[in-house]
mmCIF file of C-alpha atoms in Angstrom:
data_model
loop_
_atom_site.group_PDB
_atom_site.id
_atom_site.type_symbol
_atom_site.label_atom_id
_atom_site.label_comp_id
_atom_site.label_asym_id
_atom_site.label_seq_id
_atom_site.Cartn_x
_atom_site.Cartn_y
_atom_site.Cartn_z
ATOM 1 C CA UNK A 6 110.319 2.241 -66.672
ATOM 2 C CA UNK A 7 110.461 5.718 -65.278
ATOM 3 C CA UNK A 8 110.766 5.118 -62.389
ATOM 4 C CA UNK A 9 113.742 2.737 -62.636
ATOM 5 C CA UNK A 10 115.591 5.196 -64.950
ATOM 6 C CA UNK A 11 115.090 8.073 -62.769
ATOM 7 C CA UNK A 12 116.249 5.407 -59.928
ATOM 8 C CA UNK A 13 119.660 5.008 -62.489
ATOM 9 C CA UNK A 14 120.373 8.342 -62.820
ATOM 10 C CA UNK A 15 120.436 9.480 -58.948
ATOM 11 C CA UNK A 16 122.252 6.222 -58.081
ATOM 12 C CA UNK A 17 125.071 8.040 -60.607
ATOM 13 C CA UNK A 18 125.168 10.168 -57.659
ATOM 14 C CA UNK A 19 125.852 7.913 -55.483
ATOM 15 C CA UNK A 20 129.047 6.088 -57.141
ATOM 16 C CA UNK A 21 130.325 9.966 -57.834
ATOM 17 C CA UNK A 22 130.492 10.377 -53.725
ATOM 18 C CA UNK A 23 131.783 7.056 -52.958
ATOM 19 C CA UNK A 24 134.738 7.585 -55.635
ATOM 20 C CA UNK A 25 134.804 11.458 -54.120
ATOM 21 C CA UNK A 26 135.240 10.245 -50.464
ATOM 22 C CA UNK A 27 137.659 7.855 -51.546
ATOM 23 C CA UNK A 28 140.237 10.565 -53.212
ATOM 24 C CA UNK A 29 140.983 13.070 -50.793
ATOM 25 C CA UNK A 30 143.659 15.477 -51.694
ATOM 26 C CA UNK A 31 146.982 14.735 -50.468
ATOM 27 C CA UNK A 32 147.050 18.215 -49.021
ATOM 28 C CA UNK A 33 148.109 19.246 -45.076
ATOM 29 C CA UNK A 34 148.900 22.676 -45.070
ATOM 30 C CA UNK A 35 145.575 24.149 -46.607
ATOM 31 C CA UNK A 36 147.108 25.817 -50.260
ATOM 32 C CA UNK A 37 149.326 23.317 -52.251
ATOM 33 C CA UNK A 38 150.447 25.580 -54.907
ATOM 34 C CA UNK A 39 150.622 24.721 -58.668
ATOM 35 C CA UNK A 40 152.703 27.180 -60.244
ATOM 36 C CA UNK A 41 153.148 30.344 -57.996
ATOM 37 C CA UNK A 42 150.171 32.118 -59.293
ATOM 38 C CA UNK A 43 147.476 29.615 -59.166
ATOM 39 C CA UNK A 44 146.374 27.847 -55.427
ATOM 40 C CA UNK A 45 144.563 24.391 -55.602
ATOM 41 C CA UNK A 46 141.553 24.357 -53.205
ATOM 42 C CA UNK A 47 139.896 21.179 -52.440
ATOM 43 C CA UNK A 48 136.097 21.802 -51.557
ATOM 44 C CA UNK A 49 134.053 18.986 -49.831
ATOM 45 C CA UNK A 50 130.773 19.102 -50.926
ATOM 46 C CA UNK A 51 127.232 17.531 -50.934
ATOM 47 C CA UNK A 52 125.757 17.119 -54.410
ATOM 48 C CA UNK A 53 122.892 18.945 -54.085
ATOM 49 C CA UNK A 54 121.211 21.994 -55.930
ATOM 50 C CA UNK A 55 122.346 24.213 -53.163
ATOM 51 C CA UNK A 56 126.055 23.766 -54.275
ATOM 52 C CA UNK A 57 125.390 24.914 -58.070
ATOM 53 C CA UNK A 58 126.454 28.745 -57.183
ATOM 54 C CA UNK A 59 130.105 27.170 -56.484
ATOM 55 C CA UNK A 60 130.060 25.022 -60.175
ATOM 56 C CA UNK A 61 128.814 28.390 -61.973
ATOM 57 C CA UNK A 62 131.177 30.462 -60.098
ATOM 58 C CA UNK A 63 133.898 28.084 -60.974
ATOM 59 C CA UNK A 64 132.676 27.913 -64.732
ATOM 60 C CA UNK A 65 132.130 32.126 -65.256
ATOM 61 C CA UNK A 66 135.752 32.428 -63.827
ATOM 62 C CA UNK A 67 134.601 33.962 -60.650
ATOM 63 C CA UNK A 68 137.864 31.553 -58.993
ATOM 64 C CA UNK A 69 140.522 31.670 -61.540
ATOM 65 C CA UNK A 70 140.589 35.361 -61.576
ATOM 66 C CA UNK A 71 141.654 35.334 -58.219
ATOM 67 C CA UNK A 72 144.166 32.440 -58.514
ATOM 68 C CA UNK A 73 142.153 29.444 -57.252
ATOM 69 C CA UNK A 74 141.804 26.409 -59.278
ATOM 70 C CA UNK A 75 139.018 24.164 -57.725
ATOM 71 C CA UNK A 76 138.448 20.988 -56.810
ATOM 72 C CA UNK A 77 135.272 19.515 -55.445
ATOM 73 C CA UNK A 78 135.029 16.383 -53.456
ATOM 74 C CA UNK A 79 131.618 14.765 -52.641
ATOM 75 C CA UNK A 80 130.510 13.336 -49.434
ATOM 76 C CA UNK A 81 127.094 12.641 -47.548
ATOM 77 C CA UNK A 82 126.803 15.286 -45.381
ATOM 78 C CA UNK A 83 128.027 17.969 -42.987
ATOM 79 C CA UNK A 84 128.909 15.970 -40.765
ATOM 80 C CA UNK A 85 131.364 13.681 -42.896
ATOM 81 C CA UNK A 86 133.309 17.104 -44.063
ATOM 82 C CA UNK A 87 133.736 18.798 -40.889
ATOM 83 C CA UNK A 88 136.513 16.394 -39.714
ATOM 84 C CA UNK A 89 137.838 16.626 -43.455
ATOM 85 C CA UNK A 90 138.168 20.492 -43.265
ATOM 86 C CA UNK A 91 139.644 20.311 -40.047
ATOM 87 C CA UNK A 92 142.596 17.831 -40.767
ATOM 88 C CA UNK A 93 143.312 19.697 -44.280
ATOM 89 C CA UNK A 94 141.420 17.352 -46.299
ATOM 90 C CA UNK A 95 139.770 20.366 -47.633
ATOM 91 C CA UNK A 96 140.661 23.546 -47.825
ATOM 92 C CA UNK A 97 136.891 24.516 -47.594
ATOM 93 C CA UNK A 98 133.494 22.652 -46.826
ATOM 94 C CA UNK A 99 129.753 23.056 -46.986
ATOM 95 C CA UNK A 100 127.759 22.011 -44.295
ATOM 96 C CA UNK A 101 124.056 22.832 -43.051
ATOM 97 C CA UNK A 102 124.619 25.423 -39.898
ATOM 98 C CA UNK A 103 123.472 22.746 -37.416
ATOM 99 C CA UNK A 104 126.344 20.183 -38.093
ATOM 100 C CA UNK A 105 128.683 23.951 -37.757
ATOM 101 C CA UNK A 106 127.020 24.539 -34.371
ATOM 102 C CA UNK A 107 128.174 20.717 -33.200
ATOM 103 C CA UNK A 108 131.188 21.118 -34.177
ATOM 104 C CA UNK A 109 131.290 24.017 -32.584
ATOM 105 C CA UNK A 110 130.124 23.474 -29.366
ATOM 106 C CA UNK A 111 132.588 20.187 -29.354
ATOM 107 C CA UNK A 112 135.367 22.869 -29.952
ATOM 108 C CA UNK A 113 136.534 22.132 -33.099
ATOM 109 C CA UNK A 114 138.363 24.537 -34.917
ATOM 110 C CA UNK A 115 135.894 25.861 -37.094
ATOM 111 C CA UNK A 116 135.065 29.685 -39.144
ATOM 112 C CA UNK A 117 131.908 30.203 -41.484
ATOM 113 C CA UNK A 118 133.269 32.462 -43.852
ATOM 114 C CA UNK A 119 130.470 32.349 -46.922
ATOM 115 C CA UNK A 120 126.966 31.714 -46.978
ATOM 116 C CA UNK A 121 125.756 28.922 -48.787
ATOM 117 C CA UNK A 122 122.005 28.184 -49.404
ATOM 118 C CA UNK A 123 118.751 29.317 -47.648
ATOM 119 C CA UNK A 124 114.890 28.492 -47.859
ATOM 120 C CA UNK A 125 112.806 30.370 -50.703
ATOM 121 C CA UNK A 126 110.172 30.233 -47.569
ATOM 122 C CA UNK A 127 107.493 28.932 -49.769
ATOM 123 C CA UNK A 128 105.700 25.821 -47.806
ATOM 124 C CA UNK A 129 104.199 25.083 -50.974
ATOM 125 C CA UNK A 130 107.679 24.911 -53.155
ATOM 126 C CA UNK A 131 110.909 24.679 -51.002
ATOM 127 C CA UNK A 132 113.695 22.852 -51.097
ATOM 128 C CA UNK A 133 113.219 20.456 -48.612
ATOM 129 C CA UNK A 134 110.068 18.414 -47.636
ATOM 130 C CA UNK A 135 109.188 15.292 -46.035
ATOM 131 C CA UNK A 136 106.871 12.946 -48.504
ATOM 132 C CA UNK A 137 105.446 10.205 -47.762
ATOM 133 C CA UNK A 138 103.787 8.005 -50.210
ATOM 134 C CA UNK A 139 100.645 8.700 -51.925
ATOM 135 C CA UNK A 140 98.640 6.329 -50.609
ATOM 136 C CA UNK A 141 99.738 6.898 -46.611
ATOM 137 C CA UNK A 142 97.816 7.213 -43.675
ATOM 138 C CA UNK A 143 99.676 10.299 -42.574
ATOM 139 C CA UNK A 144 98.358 13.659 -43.742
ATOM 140 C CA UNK A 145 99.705 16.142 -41.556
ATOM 141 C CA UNK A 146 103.563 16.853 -39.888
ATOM 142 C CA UNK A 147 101.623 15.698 -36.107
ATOM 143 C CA UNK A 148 101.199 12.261 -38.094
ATOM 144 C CA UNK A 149 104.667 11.532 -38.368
ATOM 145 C CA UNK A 150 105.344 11.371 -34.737
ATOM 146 C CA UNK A 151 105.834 7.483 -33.636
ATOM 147 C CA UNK A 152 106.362 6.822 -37.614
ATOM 148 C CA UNK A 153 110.070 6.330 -39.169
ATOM 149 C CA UNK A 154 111.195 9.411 -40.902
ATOM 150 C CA UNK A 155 114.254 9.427 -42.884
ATOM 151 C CA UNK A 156 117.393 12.056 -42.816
ATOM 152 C CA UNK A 157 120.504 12.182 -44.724
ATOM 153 C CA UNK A 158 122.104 12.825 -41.175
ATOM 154 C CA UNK A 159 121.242 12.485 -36.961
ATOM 155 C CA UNK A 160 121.567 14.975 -35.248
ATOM 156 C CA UNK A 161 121.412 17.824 -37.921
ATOM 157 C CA UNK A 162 118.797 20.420 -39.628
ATOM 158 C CA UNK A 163 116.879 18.163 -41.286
ATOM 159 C CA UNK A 164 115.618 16.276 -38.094
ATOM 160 C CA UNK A 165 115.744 19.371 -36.098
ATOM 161 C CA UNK A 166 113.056 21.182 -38.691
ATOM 162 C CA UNK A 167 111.048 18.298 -38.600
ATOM 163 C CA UNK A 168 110.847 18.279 -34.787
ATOM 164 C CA UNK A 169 109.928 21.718 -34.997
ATOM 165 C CA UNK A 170 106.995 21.022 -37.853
ATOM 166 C CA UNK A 171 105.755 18.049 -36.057
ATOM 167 C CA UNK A 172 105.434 20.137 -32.623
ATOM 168 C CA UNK A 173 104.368 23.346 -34.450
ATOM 169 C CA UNK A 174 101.513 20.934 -35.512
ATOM 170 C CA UNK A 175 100.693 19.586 -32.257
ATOM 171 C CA UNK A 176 102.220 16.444 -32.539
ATOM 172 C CA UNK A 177 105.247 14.690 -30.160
ATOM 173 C CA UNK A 178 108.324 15.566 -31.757
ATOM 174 C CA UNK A 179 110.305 12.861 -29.006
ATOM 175 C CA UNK A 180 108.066 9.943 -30.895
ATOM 176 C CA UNK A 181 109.703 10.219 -34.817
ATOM 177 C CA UNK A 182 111.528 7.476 -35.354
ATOM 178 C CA UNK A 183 114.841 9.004 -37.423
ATOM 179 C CA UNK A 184 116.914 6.799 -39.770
ATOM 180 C CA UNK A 185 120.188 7.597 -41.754
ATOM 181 C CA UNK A 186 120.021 7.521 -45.077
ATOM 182 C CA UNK A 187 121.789 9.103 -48.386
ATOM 183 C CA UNK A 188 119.031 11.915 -50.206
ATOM 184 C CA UNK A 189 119.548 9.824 -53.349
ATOM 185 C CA UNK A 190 118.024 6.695 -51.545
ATOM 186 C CA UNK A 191 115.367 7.780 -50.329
ATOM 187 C CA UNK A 192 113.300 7.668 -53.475
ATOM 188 C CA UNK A 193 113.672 4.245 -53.783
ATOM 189 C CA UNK A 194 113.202 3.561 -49.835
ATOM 190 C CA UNK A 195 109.997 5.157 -49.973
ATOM 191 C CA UNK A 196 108.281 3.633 -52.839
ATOM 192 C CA UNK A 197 109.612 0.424 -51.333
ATOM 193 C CA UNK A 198 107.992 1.272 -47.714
ATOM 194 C CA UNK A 199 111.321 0.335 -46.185
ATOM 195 C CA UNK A 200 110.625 4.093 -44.168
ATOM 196 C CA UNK A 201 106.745 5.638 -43.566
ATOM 197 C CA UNK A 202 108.465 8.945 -44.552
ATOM 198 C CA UNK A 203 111.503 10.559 -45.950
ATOM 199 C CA UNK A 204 112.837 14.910 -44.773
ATOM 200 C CA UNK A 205 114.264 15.220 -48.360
ATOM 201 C CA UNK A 206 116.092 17.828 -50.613
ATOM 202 C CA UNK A 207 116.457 18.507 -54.385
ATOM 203 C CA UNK A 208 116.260 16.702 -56.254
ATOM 204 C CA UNK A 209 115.982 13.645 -54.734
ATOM 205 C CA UNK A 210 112.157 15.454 -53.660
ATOM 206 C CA UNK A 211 111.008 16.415 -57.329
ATOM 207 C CA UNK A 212 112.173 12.246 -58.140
ATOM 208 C CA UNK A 213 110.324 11.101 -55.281
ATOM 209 C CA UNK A 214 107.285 13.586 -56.499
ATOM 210 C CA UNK A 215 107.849 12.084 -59.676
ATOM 211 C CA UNK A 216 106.859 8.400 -58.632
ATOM 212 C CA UNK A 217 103.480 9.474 -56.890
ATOM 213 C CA UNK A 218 105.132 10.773 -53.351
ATOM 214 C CA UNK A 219 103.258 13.429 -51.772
ATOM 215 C CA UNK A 220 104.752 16.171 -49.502
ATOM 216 C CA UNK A 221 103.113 16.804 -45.990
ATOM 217 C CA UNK A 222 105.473 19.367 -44.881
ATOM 218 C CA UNK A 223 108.081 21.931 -45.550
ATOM 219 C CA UNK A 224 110.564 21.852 -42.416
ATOM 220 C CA UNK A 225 112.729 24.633 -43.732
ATOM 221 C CA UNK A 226 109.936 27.297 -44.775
ATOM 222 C CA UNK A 227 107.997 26.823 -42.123
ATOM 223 C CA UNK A 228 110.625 26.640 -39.465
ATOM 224 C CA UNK A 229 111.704 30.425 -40.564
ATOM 225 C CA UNK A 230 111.343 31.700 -44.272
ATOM 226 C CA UNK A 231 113.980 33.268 -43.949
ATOM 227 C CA UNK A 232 116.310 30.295 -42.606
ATOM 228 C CA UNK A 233 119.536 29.973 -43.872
ATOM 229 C CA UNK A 234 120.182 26.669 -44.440
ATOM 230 C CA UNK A 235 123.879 26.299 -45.046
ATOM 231 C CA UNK A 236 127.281 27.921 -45.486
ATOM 232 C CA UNK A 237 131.290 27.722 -47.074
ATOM 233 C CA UNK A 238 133.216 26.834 -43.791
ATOM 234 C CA UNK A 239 136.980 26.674 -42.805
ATOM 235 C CA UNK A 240 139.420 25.787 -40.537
ATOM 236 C CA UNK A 241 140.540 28.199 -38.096
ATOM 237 C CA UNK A 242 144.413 27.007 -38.774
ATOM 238 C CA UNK A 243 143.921 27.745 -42.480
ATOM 239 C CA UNK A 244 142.257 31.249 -41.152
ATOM 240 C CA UNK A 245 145.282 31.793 -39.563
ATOM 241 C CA UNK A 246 148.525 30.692 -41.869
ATOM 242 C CA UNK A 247 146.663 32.095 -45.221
ATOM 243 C CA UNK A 248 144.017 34.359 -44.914
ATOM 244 C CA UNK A 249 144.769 35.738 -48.185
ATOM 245 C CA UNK A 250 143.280 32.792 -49.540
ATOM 246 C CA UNK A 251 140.203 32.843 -47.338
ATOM 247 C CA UNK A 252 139.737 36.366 -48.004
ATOM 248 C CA UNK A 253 139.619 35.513 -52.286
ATOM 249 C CA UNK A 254 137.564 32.248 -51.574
ATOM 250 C CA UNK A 255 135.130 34.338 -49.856
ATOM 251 C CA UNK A 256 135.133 36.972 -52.255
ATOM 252 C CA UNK A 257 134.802 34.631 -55.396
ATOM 253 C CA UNK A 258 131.811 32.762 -53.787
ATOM 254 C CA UNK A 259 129.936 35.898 -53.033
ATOM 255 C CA UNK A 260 130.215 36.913 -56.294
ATOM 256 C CA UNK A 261 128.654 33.361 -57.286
ATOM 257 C CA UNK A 262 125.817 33.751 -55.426
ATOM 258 C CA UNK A 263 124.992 36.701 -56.715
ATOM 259 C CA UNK A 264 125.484 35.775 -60.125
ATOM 260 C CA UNK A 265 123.356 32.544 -59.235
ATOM 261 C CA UNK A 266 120.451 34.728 -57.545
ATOM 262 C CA UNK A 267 120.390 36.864 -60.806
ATOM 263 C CA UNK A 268 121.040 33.830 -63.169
ATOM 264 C CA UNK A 269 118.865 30.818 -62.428
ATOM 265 C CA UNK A 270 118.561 29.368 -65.085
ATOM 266 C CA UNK A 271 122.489 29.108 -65.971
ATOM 267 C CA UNK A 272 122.387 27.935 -62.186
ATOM 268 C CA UNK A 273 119.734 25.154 -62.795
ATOM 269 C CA UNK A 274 121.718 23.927 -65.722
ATOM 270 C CA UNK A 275 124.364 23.978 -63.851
ATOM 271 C CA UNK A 276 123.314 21.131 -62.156
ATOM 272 C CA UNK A 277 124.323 18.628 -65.120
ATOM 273 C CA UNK A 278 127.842 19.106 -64.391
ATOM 274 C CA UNK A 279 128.072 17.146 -60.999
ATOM 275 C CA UNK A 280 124.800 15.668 -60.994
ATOM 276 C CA UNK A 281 122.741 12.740 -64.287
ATOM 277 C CA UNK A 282 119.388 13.336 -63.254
ATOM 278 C CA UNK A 283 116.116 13.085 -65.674
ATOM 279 C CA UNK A 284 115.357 16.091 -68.067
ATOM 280 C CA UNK A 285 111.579 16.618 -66.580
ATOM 281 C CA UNK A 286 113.262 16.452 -63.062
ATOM 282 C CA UNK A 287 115.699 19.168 -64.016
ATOM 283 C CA UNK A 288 112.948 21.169 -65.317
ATOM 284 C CA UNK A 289 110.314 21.048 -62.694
ATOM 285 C CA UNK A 290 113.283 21.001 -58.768
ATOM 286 C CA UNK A 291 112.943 23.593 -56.892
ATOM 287 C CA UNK A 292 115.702 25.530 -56.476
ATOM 288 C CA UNK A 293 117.264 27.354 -53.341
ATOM 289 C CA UNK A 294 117.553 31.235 -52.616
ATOM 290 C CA UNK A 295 121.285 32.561 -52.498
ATOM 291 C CA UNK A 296 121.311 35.589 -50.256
ATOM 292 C CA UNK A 297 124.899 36.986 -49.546
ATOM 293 C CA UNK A 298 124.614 37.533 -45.879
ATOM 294 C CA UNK A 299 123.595 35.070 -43.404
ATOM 295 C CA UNK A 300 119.963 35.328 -41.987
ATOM 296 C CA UNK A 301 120.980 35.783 -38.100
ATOM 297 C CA UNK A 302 117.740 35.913 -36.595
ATOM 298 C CA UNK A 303 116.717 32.372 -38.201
ATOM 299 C CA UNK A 304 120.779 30.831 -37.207
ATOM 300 C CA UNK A 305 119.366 31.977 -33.717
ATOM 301 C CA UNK A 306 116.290 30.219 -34.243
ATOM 302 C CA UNK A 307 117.609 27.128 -34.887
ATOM 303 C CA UNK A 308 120.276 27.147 -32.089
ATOM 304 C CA UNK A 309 117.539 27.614 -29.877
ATOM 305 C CA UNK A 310 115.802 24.216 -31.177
ATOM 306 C CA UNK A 311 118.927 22.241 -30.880
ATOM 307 C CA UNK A 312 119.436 23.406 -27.433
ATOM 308 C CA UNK A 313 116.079 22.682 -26.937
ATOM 309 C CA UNK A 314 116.551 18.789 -28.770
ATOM 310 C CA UNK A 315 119.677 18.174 -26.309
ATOM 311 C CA UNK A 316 121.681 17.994 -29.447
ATOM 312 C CA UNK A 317 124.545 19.751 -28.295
ATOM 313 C CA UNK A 318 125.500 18.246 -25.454
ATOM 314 C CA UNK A 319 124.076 21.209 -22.815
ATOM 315 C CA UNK A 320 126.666 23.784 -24.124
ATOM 316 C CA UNK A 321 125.157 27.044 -26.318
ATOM 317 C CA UNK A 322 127.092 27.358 -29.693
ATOM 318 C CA UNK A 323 128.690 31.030 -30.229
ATOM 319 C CA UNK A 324 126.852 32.257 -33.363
ATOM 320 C CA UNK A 325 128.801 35.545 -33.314
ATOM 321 C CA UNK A 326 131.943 33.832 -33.359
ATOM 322 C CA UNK A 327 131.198 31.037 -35.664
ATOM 323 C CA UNK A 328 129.223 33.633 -38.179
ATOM 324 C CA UNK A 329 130.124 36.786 -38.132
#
């Protein structure tokens, strides 16, 4: 019975991005403007725990002091809001840094202005890992290598950490078997053996934990403890025509994760407002770190991996100019 209401209450999650996806803002120019004062900003989103800084900062007032009125929109990945941003969809997106470097490197018009979420660089209690279930064969990251391995994206920072944890181990990183699939699915995909493994984040990980899963490695944390994982992104057209707005987005969501670093709690309870998940899961997720600057030396780190995967397409992404 646990299990299948813990299965109910991520699936929530699910409908809430489907219904997200499906009503984008009618918005081209970047700012539709309510009343003179106040600017509507549409922010696409993954419902994770990493996002809770830009709920709290939205509930303290940290936005509506400055004349922004959000609105988030939910989607399953970086990937799926990059083009969003880009054609005015959003205003603003989050995205891991390795969908940003892509995009990048296929010259979209993108600008990290804000960063987002990074490891607590505890391989014991991150907020990533890939579990398998309890009673698998594979004990170690070298094991997953010719086993399928699930991601909520290809090509992105989940399956680029695990390459890295499955060759820091001395397996074949070129032998894991990736397969797209939401992070509220995997639970359920794993206790069903329809993959050997799932690379998952909060708190899809503390539900799959929950029914028995065990976790044989922390890609983030032991990639670089220091990695930061994600950021707030826009266009470079909105950059240009208001960058007013940019400037108070930027400011407002700095002061949120601050107010999240010093407040977790209010940040873990957060997590109600966009996400139904069980009390005990709540309780026990583990919950990112939300520095104010990027980590640079761990963006660099993970460029070099993707060059090294092939995954964007033989060109080197410009981390000063996307970053800085």
């Amino acid at each position: 019975m646990r299990r299948r209401v813990l299965g109910c209450a991520i699936a929530v999650v699910t409908v809430a991005a489907a219904a997200g996806c499906g009503s984008s803002s009618s918005s081209s120019g970047g700012s539709p403007s309510l009343d003179g004062k106040t600017t509507r900003v549409t922010v696409g989103i993954i419902p994770i725990v990493d996002v809770a800084p830009l709920y709290l900062g939205q509930k303290k007032g940290f936005f509506g002091k400055r004349g922004i009125e959000l609105k988030m929109e939910l989607a399953q990945g970086g990937a799926a809001i990059v083009p969003g941003v880009v054609s005015g969809q959003f205003q603003f997106g989050f995205s891991n840094v390795t969908s940003l470097m892509i995009a990048q490197t296929k010259g979209v018009p993108i600008k990290s202005v804000v960063n987002g979420a990074a490891s607590t660089g505890d391989t014991g209690n991150d907020i990533s890992g890939v579990a398998v279930k309890k009673d698998s064969p594979v004990k170690s990251a070298k094991e997953l290598a010719g086993k399928k391995v699930a991601v909520n994206t290809l090509q992105n920072i989940g399956d680029t950490t695990v390459r890295e944890v499955v060759r820091q181990d001395g397996g074949d990183p070129s032998k894991v078997k990736f397969v797209e699939m939401p992070f509220d699915q995997m639970p359920a995909a794993l206790d069903a053996g329809q993959v050997d493994a799932a690379w998952m984040g909060e708190p899809a990980l503390t539900i799959a934990k929950g029914q028995g899963a065990r976790v044989v490695a922390s890609p983030f944390a032991e990639t670089d403890p220091k990695l930061t994982i994600a950021t707030y992104f826009t266009s470079v057209k909105l950059l240009k025509e208001n960058p007013d707005l940019v400037k108070k987005f930027t400011e407002a969501m700095t002061e949120s994760l601050k107010y999240a670093s010093a407040h977790p709690d209010e940040a873990r309870q957060t997590l109600t407002t966009y996400t139904k998940i069980d009390g005990a899961v709540l309780k026990n997720l583990t919950l990112p770190t939300w520095p104010a600057e990027y980590d640079m030396a761990s963006l660099e780190k993970l460029a070099s991996l993707g060059e090294g995967d092939g995954i964007f397409g033989g060109k080197k992404p410009d981390l000063d100019a996307l970053f800085s």
